[in-house]
């Protein structure tokens, strides 16, 4: 067996120098590896602090072990101990920039390296234990993504399978050629027959997340699967799309968004409603430093207790691996509290999974994320109403609010208002045209199948400035939301947009998404 030749590697030794200097002392190591205790805000903050520490140790470990071969492929090297042993045999230790080599013996370096390896494995197991045994360790899981390409990730059970048969078809009709992975939680979630139907669509495979996640002591279910589906998909760059979301444009355009290209993480805003001051809560949860974006966040400003909606999430997992790991924890073992034990879970503090994305990024110290700049609204059939304003308010004529109005003989002013009541939340692109929506194409997706009807889509309305229509959103039963806006923010769908909606509805009928 040929023994590999030995030569000094400056880059390796610099990375090793960093690792040895980072190695925590006994007291700090004990503190970092103690169980994460507490509950609610305090526990969430502590998990964030520990994740920030783990990220620093993990990044240094990867820099030491990642090496690029002649073909440009990154591999994990496992020869560090051999390298140090050969360095000792060669006797060629001293010299310029020797760093730790001038202060440590080879034996000390090997022991320090192996102590760091033990510490990092324990730290990762403490924070994110559920990725094993599916992934050997976090470094090997992370490396899977570097050259893994782009794709769409969806989640579904039997109840949503017909939605996916519709939406995936619509993606293809819109020109999207990205591969699609449908993630599910075992046979009882998405049955074999539905999996076969989905995989009959070109470029679609189904994957069982329940085999990839060790959820001993807690149960992965419901909304919580979303970040796990993103993390454990085979792609590097992911467009996650809810089963009840649909697009007017090719979803691939999201990868071209300047905000995504700048940060590698693109989120969308929820409806601007239900104002609630949560600045104090944010201050109690987020370790410092946090990003400048936090002070524009609705939780901070009090504009709304809903910042993000997770119907679409776009993420480069290679760039944001640690933040995404933390989001999975928030939707995993830390998700639910137990009232009888006096514990508070993440879902007791925020509504479902949706806020955990930007929170996970901030908690982990990863400030590279963006919220899409397009406006939000709803869609359906607009109703016109009029609001009477006293003529004594002379300033009303000077407001550039986009209102259509008339003034009566007694000086009163009638302002025209447009309202749509619908379950859909519509997102526009940055050019002001419909991009995608969630809430499906029914007038009420929560009705039983015999009472479901396809909605009529003629118009869309957008959220108005607060000074024009105070509290424009009104929440009704079954997630029905009524949005009232000014006349200048009411639009008609274009012919092409109507054709896209009709194409989606036709496909839904073909796959019997509802009884018609």
Short mmCIF file of C-alpha atoms in Angstrom, two decimals:
data_model
loop_
_atom_site.label_atom_id
_atom_site.label_comp_id
_atom_site.label_asym_id
_atom_site.label_seq_id
_atom_site.Cartn_x
_atom_site.Cartn_y
_atom_site.Cartn_z
CA UNK A 1 0.00 0.00 0.00
CA UNK A 2 1.48 3.31 -1.07
CA UNK A 3 1.96 5.85 1.72
CA UNK A 4 0.84 9.34 0.63
CA UNK A 5 3.62 11.89 0.30
CA UNK A 6 3.72 14.65 2.87
CA UNK A 7 4.07 18.37 2.29
CA UNK A 8 3.18 21.37 4.44
CA UNK A 9 -0.22 23.03 3.84
CA UNK A 10 -0.39 26.63 4.98
CA UNK A 11 -4.16 26.90 4.61
CA UNK A 12 -4.73 23.79 6.72
CA UNK A 13 -2.38 24.98 9.43
CA UNK A 14 -4.06 28.40 9.56
CA UNK A 15 -7.46 26.73 9.93
CA UNK A 16 -6.10 24.40 12.60
CA UNK A 17 -4.63 27.38 14.40
CA UNK A 18 -8.12 28.93 14.46
CA UNK A 19 -9.70 25.73 15.81
CA UNK A 20 -7.15 25.33 18.60
CA UNK A 21 -7.53 28.95 19.66
CA UNK A 22 -11.33 28.58 19.71
CA UNK A 23 -11.27 25.42 21.85
CA UNK A 24 -13.22 26.40 24.99
CA UNK A 25 -11.75 25.88 28.41
CA UNK A 26 -13.27 23.45 30.87
CA UNK A 27 -15.67 25.92 32.50
CA UNK A 28 -16.94 27.39 29.23
CA UNK A 29 -17.30 23.95 27.67
CA UNK A 30 -19.31 22.75 30.64
CA UNK A 31 -21.54 25.83 30.39
CA UNK A 32 -22.14 25.42 26.66
CA UNK A 33 -22.95 21.72 26.99
CA UNK A 34 -25.35 21.99 29.92
CA UNK A 35 -29.01 21.27 29.12
CA UNK A 36 -31.00 24.23 27.79
CA UNK A 37 -33.39 24.99 30.62
CA UNK A 38 -36.18 27.49 31.19
CA UNK A 39 -39.25 28.07 29.09
CA UNK A 40 -40.87 30.60 26.79
CA UNK A 41 -38.93 33.76 25.97
CA UNK A 42 -35.97 32.89 28.20
CA UNK A 43 -35.45 29.49 26.62
CA UNK A 44 -35.80 30.85 23.10
CA UNK A 45 -33.19 33.51 23.81
CA UNK A 46 -30.83 30.94 25.34
CA UNK A 47 -31.21 28.66 22.31
CA UNK A 48 -30.34 31.65 20.12
CA UNK A 49 -27.22 32.41 22.16
CA UNK A 50 -26.08 28.79 22.06
CA UNK A 51 -26.74 28.58 18.31
CA UNK A 52 -24.61 31.67 17.71
CA UNK A 53 -21.78 29.99 19.63
CA UNK A 54 -22.27 26.68 17.82
CA UNK A 55 -22.22 28.48 14.49
CA UNK A 56 -18.79 29.99 15.25
CA UNK A 57 -17.30 26.65 16.32
CA UNK A 58 -18.97 24.85 13.40
CA UNK A 59 -17.72 27.33 10.78
CA UNK A 60 -14.14 26.95 12.03
CA UNK A 61 -14.45 23.15 11.92
CA UNK A 62 -15.72 23.24 8.35
CA UNK A 63 -12.91 25.53 7.23
CA UNK A 64 -10.46 22.99 8.58
CA UNK A 65 -12.09 19.95 7.00
CA UNK A 66 -13.48 21.17 3.68
CA UNK A 67 -11.04 20.76 0.82
CA UNK A 68 -11.58 21.24 -2.90
CA UNK A 69 -10.22 18.60 -5.28
CA UNK A 70 -8.87 19.05 -8.81
CA UNK A 71 -12.40 18.87 -10.23
CA UNK A 72 -13.59 21.68 -7.97
CA UNK A 73 -15.64 19.37 -5.77
CA UNK A 74 -15.57 20.01 -2.02
CA UNK A 75 -14.83 16.99 0.13
CA UNK A 76 -14.42 16.38 3.86
CA UNK A 77 -10.85 15.54 4.72
CA UNK A 78 -10.23 12.97 7.45
CA UNK A 79 -6.44 13.12 7.57
CA UNK A 80 -5.83 15.82 10.19
CA UNK A 81 -4.31 13.46 12.76
CA UNK A 82 -2.22 11.82 10.02
CA UNK A 83 -1.04 15.25 8.88
CA UNK A 84 0.04 16.23 12.39
CA UNK A 85 1.78 12.90 12.89
CA UNK A 86 3.69 13.32 9.63
CA UNK A 87 4.54 16.88 10.60
CA UNK A 88 6.08 15.59 13.81
CA UNK A 89 8.04 12.91 11.96
CA UNK A 90 9.35 15.42 9.44
CA UNK A 91 10.71 17.62 12.19
CA UNK A 92 9.87 20.61 10.01
CA UNK A 93 7.73 22.41 12.58
CA UNK A 94 9.38 25.73 13.30
CA UNK A 95 9.46 28.65 10.96
CA UNK A 96 7.66 31.86 10.14
CA UNK A 97 3.99 32.05 11.09
CA UNK A 98 4.24 28.73 12.91
CA UNK A 99 1.51 29.84 15.35
CA UNK A 100 0.42 27.01 17.60
CA UNK A 101 3.17 24.79 16.19
CA UNK A 102 5.68 26.90 18.08
CA UNK A 103 3.82 26.63 21.39
CA UNK A 104 2.31 23.12 21.31
CA UNK A 105 3.82 19.69 20.88
CA UNK A 106 2.38 17.39 18.22
CA UNK A 107 0.79 15.30 20.96
CA UNK A 108 -0.85 18.38 22.48
CA UNK A 109 -2.20 19.43 19.09
CA UNK A 110 -3.69 16.01 18.39
CA UNK A 111 -5.33 15.90 21.83
CA UNK A 112 -6.70 19.44 21.40
CA UNK A 113 -8.05 18.57 17.95
CA UNK A 114 -9.79 15.46 19.27
CA UNK A 115 -11.19 17.36 22.26
CA UNK A 116 -12.66 19.93 19.86
CA UNK A 117 -14.15 17.13 17.76
CA UNK A 118 -15.78 15.60 20.84
CA UNK A 119 -17.03 18.99 22.04
CA UNK A 120 -18.55 19.94 18.68
CA UNK A 121 -20.32 16.58 18.35
CA UNK A 122 -21.79 16.98 21.84
CA UNK A 123 -22.80 20.58 21.17
CA UNK A 124 -24.56 19.65 17.92
CA UNK A 125 -26.31 16.75 19.62
CA UNK A 126 -27.52 19.06 22.37
CA UNK A 127 -29.00 21.65 20.01
CA UNK A 128 -30.12 19.71 16.95
CA UNK A 129 -30.14 15.98 17.76
CA UNK A 130 -33.01 15.01 15.47
CA UNK A 131 -31.00 14.98 12.21
CA UNK A 132 -29.24 11.78 13.35
CA UNK A 133 -29.01 8.97 12.40
CA UNK A 134 -30.26 10.00 8.93
CA UNK A 135 -27.30 12.38 8.64
CA UNK A 136 -23.97 11.26 10.07
CA UNK A 137 -23.28 14.76 11.37
CA UNK A 138 -24.16 18.36 10.57
CA UNK A 139 -21.05 18.91 8.47
CA UNK A 140 -21.83 16.04 6.11
CA UNK A 141 -25.47 17.15 5.92
CA UNK A 142 -24.39 20.69 5.06
CA UNK A 143 -21.95 19.53 2.38
CA UNK A 144 -24.73 17.65 0.56
CA UNK A 145 -26.16 21.01 -0.47
CA UNK A 146 -23.16 22.82 -1.99
CA UNK A 147 -23.65 21.58 -5.56
CA UNK A 148 -27.24 20.38 -5.24
CA UNK A 149 -28.96 22.80 -7.62
CA UNK A 150 -32.40 24.36 -7.45
CA UNK A 151 -35.85 22.92 -6.95
CA UNK A 152 -39.37 23.32 -5.62
CA UNK A 153 -40.38 21.72 -2.32
CA UNK A 154 -44.00 20.99 -1.42
CA UNK A 155 -45.61 19.20 1.51
CA UNK A 156 -48.85 17.27 1.37
CA UNK A 157 -51.00 14.57 2.85
CA UNK A 158 -53.90 12.80 1.18
CA UNK A 159 -56.17 15.80 1.83
CA UNK A 160 -53.87 18.09 -0.18
CA UNK A 161 -52.82 15.68 -2.94
CA UNK A 162 -55.32 17.03 -5.47
CA UNK A 163 -54.09 20.55 -4.76
CA UNK A 164 -50.59 19.47 -5.75
CA UNK A 165 -51.79 17.67 -8.86
CA UNK A 166 -53.24 21.02 -9.86
CA UNK A 167 -50.46 23.39 -8.82
CA UNK A 168 -47.56 21.32 -10.18
CA UNK A 169 -49.38 21.08 -13.51
CA UNK A 170 -49.83 24.86 -13.45
CA UNK A 171 -46.11 25.38 -12.80
CA UNK A 172 -45.31 23.36 -15.90
CA UNK A 173 -47.85 25.33 -17.94
CA UNK A 174 -46.16 28.54 -16.79
CA UNK A 175 -42.82 27.27 -18.11
CA UNK A 176 -41.27 26.06 -14.86
CA UNK A 177 -38.92 23.12 -15.42
CA UNK A 178 -37.52 22.88 -11.89
CA UNK A 179 -37.57 19.44 -10.25
CA UNK A 180 -40.17 19.04 -7.52
CA UNK A 181 -39.94 17.12 -4.26
CA UNK A 182 -43.14 16.41 -2.33
CA UNK A 183 -42.32 15.77 1.32
CA UNK A 184 -44.71 13.83 3.54
CA UNK A 185 -44.87 12.13 6.95
CA UNK A 186 -45.30 8.41 6.39
CA UNK A 187 -47.85 6.23 4.60
CA UNK A 188 -50.67 7.41 6.85
CA UNK A 189 -50.04 10.98 5.67
CA UNK A 190 -49.64 10.52 1.90
CA UNK A 191 -50.78 7.11 0.68
CA UNK A 192 -49.01 5.04 -1.95
CA UNK A 193 -51.70 5.61 -4.59
CA UNK A 194 -51.39 9.39 -4.34
CA UNK A 195 -47.60 9.16 -4.37
CA UNK A 196 -47.79 7.20 -7.62
CA UNK A 197 -50.12 9.78 -9.18
CA UNK A 198 -47.83 12.64 -8.19
CA UNK A 199 -44.71 10.89 -9.46
CA UNK A 200 -46.45 10.33 -12.80
CA UNK A 201 -46.04 14.08 -13.32
CA UNK A 202 -42.70 14.81 -14.96
CA UNK A 203 -39.88 15.81 -12.64
CA UNK A 204 -41.71 14.95 -9.39
CA UNK A 205 -40.59 12.61 -6.63
CA UNK A 206 -42.07 12.02 -3.17
CA UNK A 207 -39.95 11.63 -0.04
CA UNK A 208 -40.82 10.46 3.48
CA UNK A 209 -39.57 12.99 6.04
CA UNK A 210 -40.59 10.73 8.93
CA UNK A 211 -37.62 8.50 8.09
CA UNK A 212 -35.24 11.46 8.20
CA UNK A 213 -36.17 13.01 11.55
CA UNK A 214 -35.78 11.46 14.98
CA UNK A 215 -38.76 12.94 16.83
CA UNK A 216 -38.47 10.91 20.03
CA UNK A 217 -40.05 12.93 22.84
CA UNK A 218 -42.05 15.13 20.46
CA UNK A 219 -44.06 14.60 17.29
CA UNK A 220 -43.43 16.15 13.89
CA UNK A 221 -46.80 17.07 12.39
CA UNK A 222 -48.84 19.75 10.65
CA UNK A 223 -47.34 23.12 9.74
CA UNK A 224 -44.14 22.17 11.53
CA UNK A 225 -43.00 19.97 8.64
CA UNK A 226 -42.23 23.02 6.44
CA UNK A 227 -38.70 23.90 7.63
CA UNK A 228 -37.81 20.20 7.90
CA UNK A 229 -38.97 19.69 4.31
CA UNK A 230 -36.79 22.59 3.18
CA UNK A 231 -33.75 21.41 5.15
CA UNK A 232 -33.97 17.75 4.16
CA UNK A 233 -34.83 18.22 0.50
CA UNK A 234 -32.04 17.35 -1.91
CA UNK A 235 -31.71 20.88 -3.33
CA UNK A 236 -29.35 23.68 -2.37
CA UNK A 237 -31.69 26.49 -3.40
CA UNK A 238 -35.31 25.88 -2.51
CA UNK A 239 -38.61 27.51 -3.35
CA UNK A 240 -40.96 26.13 -0.73
CA UNK A 241 -44.61 26.47 -1.73
CA UNK A 242 -47.69 25.64 0.35
CA UNK A 243 -50.08 23.11 -1.16
CA UNK A 244 -52.84 25.74 -1.36
CA UNK A 245 -50.68 28.37 -3.07
CA UNK A 246 -50.68 29.07 -6.81
CA UNK A 247 -48.72 31.30 -9.17
CA UNK A 248 -49.58 33.74 -11.94
CA UNK A 249 -45.95 33.69 -13.11
CA UNK A 250 -43.25 31.05 -13.40
CA UNK A 251 -42.08 30.47 -9.79
CA UNK A 252 -38.48 30.41 -11.01
CA UNK A 253 -38.57 34.22 -11.27
CA UNK A 254 -38.14 34.30 -7.49
CA UNK A 255 -34.52 33.23 -7.89
CA UNK A 256 -33.99 36.35 -10.03
CA UNK A 257 -35.33 38.74 -7.39
CA UNK A 258 -32.56 41.22 -6.47
CA UNK A 259 -33.48 40.81 -2.80
CA UNK A 260 -32.90 37.05 -3.01
CA UNK A 261 -29.69 37.38 -4.98
CA UNK A 262 -28.38 39.81 -2.37
CA UNK A 263 -29.22 37.77 0.74
CA UNK A 264 -30.05 34.19 -0.28
CA UNK A 265 -33.25 34.22 1.78
CA UNK A 266 -36.54 35.73 0.60
CA UNK A 267 -39.65 35.94 2.75
CA UNK A 268 -43.13 37.39 2.17
CA UNK A 269 -45.21 39.62 4.42
CA UNK A 270 -48.54 38.61 5.88
CA UNK A 271 -51.69 40.74 5.95
CA UNK A 272 -51.19 44.02 7.75
CA UNK A 273 -53.81 43.57 10.44
CA UNK A 274 -54.34 42.94 14.16
CA UNK A 275 -52.04 45.66 15.52
CA UNK A 276 -50.24 44.58 18.66
CA UNK A 277 -47.15 46.10 20.30
CA UNK A 278 -44.58 43.30 20.65
CA UNK A 279 -41.43 45.39 20.81
CA UNK A 280 -40.78 44.39 24.41
CA UNK A 281 -41.20 40.72 23.54
CA UNK A 282 -38.71 41.03 20.66
CA UNK A 283 -36.22 42.78 22.94
CA UNK A 284 -36.56 40.00 25.51
CA UNK A 285 -36.13 37.22 22.95
CA UNK A 286 -33.43 38.41 20.54
CA UNK A 287 -29.81 38.48 21.72
CA UNK A 288 -27.80 41.51 20.72
CA UNK A 289 -26.69 42.36 18.18
CA UNK A 290 -29.73 41.99 15.98
CA UNK A 291 -30.17 43.38 12.49
CA UNK A 292 -31.41 46.84 11.56
CA UNK A 293 -34.40 45.13 9.92
CA UNK A 294 -35.83 44.31 13.33
CA UNK A 295 -36.69 47.94 14.02
CA UNK A 296 -38.80 48.02 10.84
CA UNK A 297 -40.47 44.72 11.72
CA UNK A 298 -44.18 44.92 12.54
CA UNK A 299 -43.58 43.18 15.87
CA UNK A 300 -41.33 46.11 16.81
CA UNK A 301 -43.48 48.92 15.38
CA UNK A 302 -46.73 47.46 16.70
CA UNK A 303 -48.40 47.64 13.28
CA UNK A 304 -49.34 43.96 13.41
CA UNK A 305 -48.81 40.73 15.31
CA UNK A 306 -48.35 39.09 11.89
CA UNK A 307 -45.11 39.82 10.03
CA UNK A 308 -44.43 36.85 7.79
CA UNK A 309 -46.53 34.38 5.90
CA UNK A 310 -44.88 31.11 4.97
CA UNK A 311 -46.91 30.17 1.90
CA UNK A 312 -43.71 30.74 -0.09
CA UNK A 313 -40.17 30.73 1.31
CA UNK A 314 -37.03 30.96 -0.85
CA UNK A 315 -33.75 29.84 0.75
CA UNK A 316 -30.18 29.03 -0.20
CA UNK A 317 -29.52 26.25 2.34
CA UNK A 318 -25.76 26.25 1.80
CA UNK A 319 -25.63 29.90 2.80
CA UNK A 320 -28.15 29.70 5.66
CA UNK A 321 -27.65 26.22 7.08
CA UNK A 322 -27.39 27.18 10.75
CA UNK A 323 -30.37 29.55 10.67
CA UNK A 324 -32.50 26.85 9.08
CA UNK A 325 -31.40 24.32 11.68
CA UNK A 326 -32.61 26.68 14.39
CA UNK A 327 -35.95 27.15 12.61
CA UNK A 328 -36.42 23.37 12.62
CA UNK A 329 -35.80 23.28 16.36
CA UNK A 330 -38.40 26.01 16.90
CA UNK A 331 -40.88 23.86 14.96
CA UNK A 332 -39.67 20.64 16.56
CA UNK A 333 -38.79 19.91 20.19
CA UNK A 334 -39.38 23.53 21.30
CA UNK A 335 -42.68 23.92 19.44
CA UNK A 336 -45.30 23.02 22.05
CA UNK A 337 -45.66 23.95 25.69
CA UNK A 338 -47.34 21.89 28.38
CA UNK A 339 -49.74 23.87 30.53
CA UNK A 340 -49.81 21.28 33.30
CA UNK A 341 -46.02 21.58 33.56
CA UNK A 342 -45.99 25.35 33.25
CA UNK A 343 -43.93 25.33 30.06
CA UNK A 344 -44.43 27.70 27.12
CA UNK A 345 -43.62 26.60 23.58
CA UNK A 346 -42.79 28.60 20.47
CA UNK A 347 -46.31 28.11 19.08
CA UNK A 348 -47.69 29.59 22.30
CA UNK A 349 -45.82 32.82 21.52
CA UNK A 350 -46.27 33.10 17.73
CA UNK A 351 -48.90 31.81 15.34
CA UNK A 352 -47.63 28.56 13.86
CA UNK A 353 -44.49 28.21 11.80
CA UNK A 354 -44.63 31.45 9.85
CA UNK A 355 -42.82 33.83 12.21
CA UNK A 356 -40.17 31.25 13.05
CA UNK A 357 -38.27 31.92 9.83
CA UNK A 358 -37.24 35.55 10.36
CA UNK A 359 -36.97 34.89 14.10
CA UNK A 360 -34.68 31.91 13.49
CA UNK A 361 -32.44 33.99 11.25
CA UNK A 362 -32.19 36.76 13.85
CA UNK A 363 -31.73 34.40 16.80
CA UNK A 364 -28.88 32.59 15.06
CA UNK A 365 -27.14 35.87 14.21
CA UNK A 366 -27.71 35.43 10.47
CA UNK A 367 -28.89 38.84 9.27
CA UNK A 368 -28.87 38.04 5.55
CA UNK A 369 -32.56 37.85 4.69
CA UNK A 370 -35.07 40.02 2.83
CA UNK A 371 -38.78 40.58 2.71
CA UNK A 372 -40.23 40.83 -0.77
CA UNK A 373 -41.02 44.38 -1.83
CA UNK A 374 -44.30 43.66 -3.63
CA UNK A 375 -47.65 44.80 -2.25
CA UNK A 376 -50.26 42.49 -0.73
CA UNK A 377 -54.01 42.32 -1.11
CA UNK A 378 -56.83 39.96 -1.94
CA UNK A 379 -58.79 38.88 -5.01
CA UNK A 380 -62.35 38.14 -6.12
CA UNK A 381 -65.27 40.40 -6.96
CA UNK A 382 -65.03 43.97 -5.68
CA UNK A 383 -68.01 45.68 -4.07
CA UNK A 384 -68.26 49.46 -4.09
CA UNK A 385 -69.38 51.50 -1.09
CA UNK A 386 -69.22 55.15 -0.08
CA UNK A 387 -67.98 56.79 3.10
CA UNK A 388 -69.40 60.19 3.99
CA UNK A 389 -66.96 62.76 5.40
CA UNK A 390 -68.03 66.08 6.91
CA UNK A 391 -67.39 68.97 4.57
CA UNK A 392 -65.83 70.97 7.38
CA UNK A 393 -62.70 68.91 6.93
CA UNK A 394 -61.04 71.14 4.33
CA UNK A 395 -57.89 69.04 4.32
CA UNK A 396 -59.68 66.18 2.60
CA UNK A 397 -59.46 67.95 -0.77
CA UNK A 398 -55.71 68.23 -0.36
CA UNK A 399 -55.08 64.55 0.29
CA UNK A 400 -53.51 62.62 -2.55
CA UNK A 401 -55.12 59.35 -1.47
CA UNK A 402 -56.33 58.11 -4.82
CA UNK A 403 -59.99 58.36 -3.77
CA UNK A 404 -62.79 58.90 -6.23
CA UNK A 405 -65.23 61.27 -4.55
CA UNK A 406 -68.18 63.58 -4.99
CA UNK A 407 -69.27 66.50 -2.85
CA UNK A 408 -72.95 67.04 -2.03
CA UNK A 409 -74.79 70.38 -1.91
CA UNK A 410 -74.36 70.60 1.86
CA UNK A 411 -70.61 70.18 1.54
CA UNK A 412 -70.35 66.54 2.59
CA UNK A 413 -67.84 64.43 0.69
CA UNK A 414 -68.58 60.87 -0.45
CA UNK A 415 -65.44 58.75 -0.70
CA UNK A 416 -65.57 55.64 -2.84
CA UNK A 417 -64.37 52.42 -1.21
CA UNK A 418 -63.78 48.99 -2.75
CA UNK A 419 -64.07 45.77 -0.73
CA UNK A 420 -63.32 42.13 -1.52
CA UNK A 421 -64.09 39.35 0.96
CA UNK A 422 -62.07 36.22 0.21
CA UNK A 423 -59.75 33.65 1.82
CA UNK A 424 -56.97 34.38 -0.67
CA UNK A 425 -53.92 36.48 0.18
CA UNK A 426 -52.47 37.93 -3.02
CA UNK A 427 -48.85 38.97 -3.53
CA UNK A 428 -47.78 41.29 -6.33
CA UNK A 429 -44.40 41.43 -8.01
CA UNK A 430 -42.34 44.59 -7.74
CA UNK A 431 -43.88 45.83 -11.01
CA UNK A 432 -47.34 45.81 -9.48
CA UNK A 433 -48.81 42.70 -11.16
CA UNK A 434 -50.07 39.51 -9.49
CA UNK A 435 -47.26 37.06 -8.69
CA UNK A 436 -48.80 34.37 -6.47
CA UNK A 437 -51.54 33.81 -3.92
CA UNK A 438 -52.45 31.40 -1.16
CA UNK A 439 -55.85 30.19 -0.04
CA UNK A 440 -56.47 28.05 -3.15
CA UNK A 441 -59.11 28.80 -5.81
CA UNK A 442 -62.22 28.04 -3.76
CA UNK A 443 -64.55 30.50 -2.12
CA UNK A 444 -64.10 28.49 1.11
CA UNK A 445 -61.61 25.64 1.21
CA UNK A 446 -62.79 24.71 4.73
CA UNK A 447 -66.32 23.83 3.58
CA UNK A 448 -67.12 20.17 3.07
CA UNK A 449 -66.67 18.99 -0.50
CA UNK A 450 -70.37 19.03 -1.31
CA UNK A 451 -70.53 22.73 -0.47
CA UNK A 452 -67.28 23.88 -2.07
CA UNK A 453 -67.38 26.20 -5.06
CA UNK A 454 -64.74 27.77 -7.24
CA UNK A 455 -64.40 31.46 -6.57
CA UNK A 456 -64.98 34.14 -9.21
CA UNK A 457 -61.89 36.22 -9.85
CA UNK A 458 -62.38 39.51 -11.67
CA UNK A 459 -60.63 42.09 -9.52
CA UNK A 460 -57.96 42.48 -6.90
CA UNK A 461 -57.52 45.13 -4.24
CA UNK A 462 -54.39 46.15 -2.35
CA UNK A 463 -53.73 47.25 1.19
CA UNK A 464 -54.22 51.03 1.48
CA UNK A 465 -52.14 53.50 3.48
CA UNK A 466 -53.25 53.52 7.13
CA UNK A 467 -54.37 57.16 6.98
CA UNK A 468 -56.81 56.39 4.14
CA UNK A 469 -58.60 53.35 5.57
CA UNK A 470 -58.06 52.61 9.26
CA UNK A 471 -58.19 48.85 9.94
CA UNK A 472 -58.77 47.84 6.30
CA UNK A 473 -58.80 44.09 7.04
CA UNK A 474 -61.76 42.44 8.77
CA UNK A 475 -61.34 38.79 9.73
CA UNK A 476 -64.43 36.62 9.23
CA UNK A 477 -65.19 32.95 9.80
CA UNK A 478 -63.19 30.20 8.03
CA UNK A 479 -60.21 32.48 7.36
CA UNK A 480 -62.35 34.74 5.21
CA UNK A 481 -60.84 38.23 5.20
CA UNK A 482 -62.48 41.39 3.88
CA UNK A 483 -60.14 44.09 2.59
CA UNK A 484 -61.43 47.62 2.04
CA UNK A 485 -59.30 50.03 0.08
CA UNK A 486 -59.34 53.24 -1.93
CA UNK A 487 -60.45 53.33 -5.55
CA UNK A 488 -56.92 53.75 -6.91
CA UNK A 489 -55.91 50.39 -5.37
CA UNK A 490 -58.64 48.37 -7.07
CA UNK A 491 -57.56 46.63 -10.29
CA UNK A 492 -58.88 44.21 -12.87
CA UNK A 493 -57.03 41.03 -13.77
CA UNK A 494 -55.52 41.11 -17.22
CA UNK A 495 -56.66 38.66 -19.88
CA UNK A 496 -53.49 36.61 -19.42
CA UNK A 497 -53.96 36.50 -15.64
CA UNK A 498 -57.56 35.37 -16.06
CA UNK A 499 -56.41 32.66 -18.45
CA UNK A 500 -53.94 31.45 -15.83
CA UNK A 501 -56.67 31.32 -13.19
CA UNK A 502 -58.98 29.48 -15.58
CA UNK A 503 -56.20 27.01 -16.39
CA UNK A 504 -55.75 26.28 -12.68
CA UNK A 505 -59.49 25.82 -12.17
CA UNK A 506 -59.80 23.54 -15.21
CA UNK A 507 -57.00 21.37 -13.89
CA UNK A 508 -58.59 21.26 -10.44
CA UNK A 509 -61.78 19.96 -12.05
CA UNK A 510 -59.85 17.36 -14.06
CA UNK A 511 -58.20 15.90 -10.96
CA UNK A 512 -61.44 16.18 -8.97
CA UNK A 513 -60.03 18.62 -6.45
CA UNK A 514 -63.67 19.25 -5.52
CA UNK A 515 -66.96 17.61 -6.35
CA UNK A 516 -68.56 19.54 -9.22
#
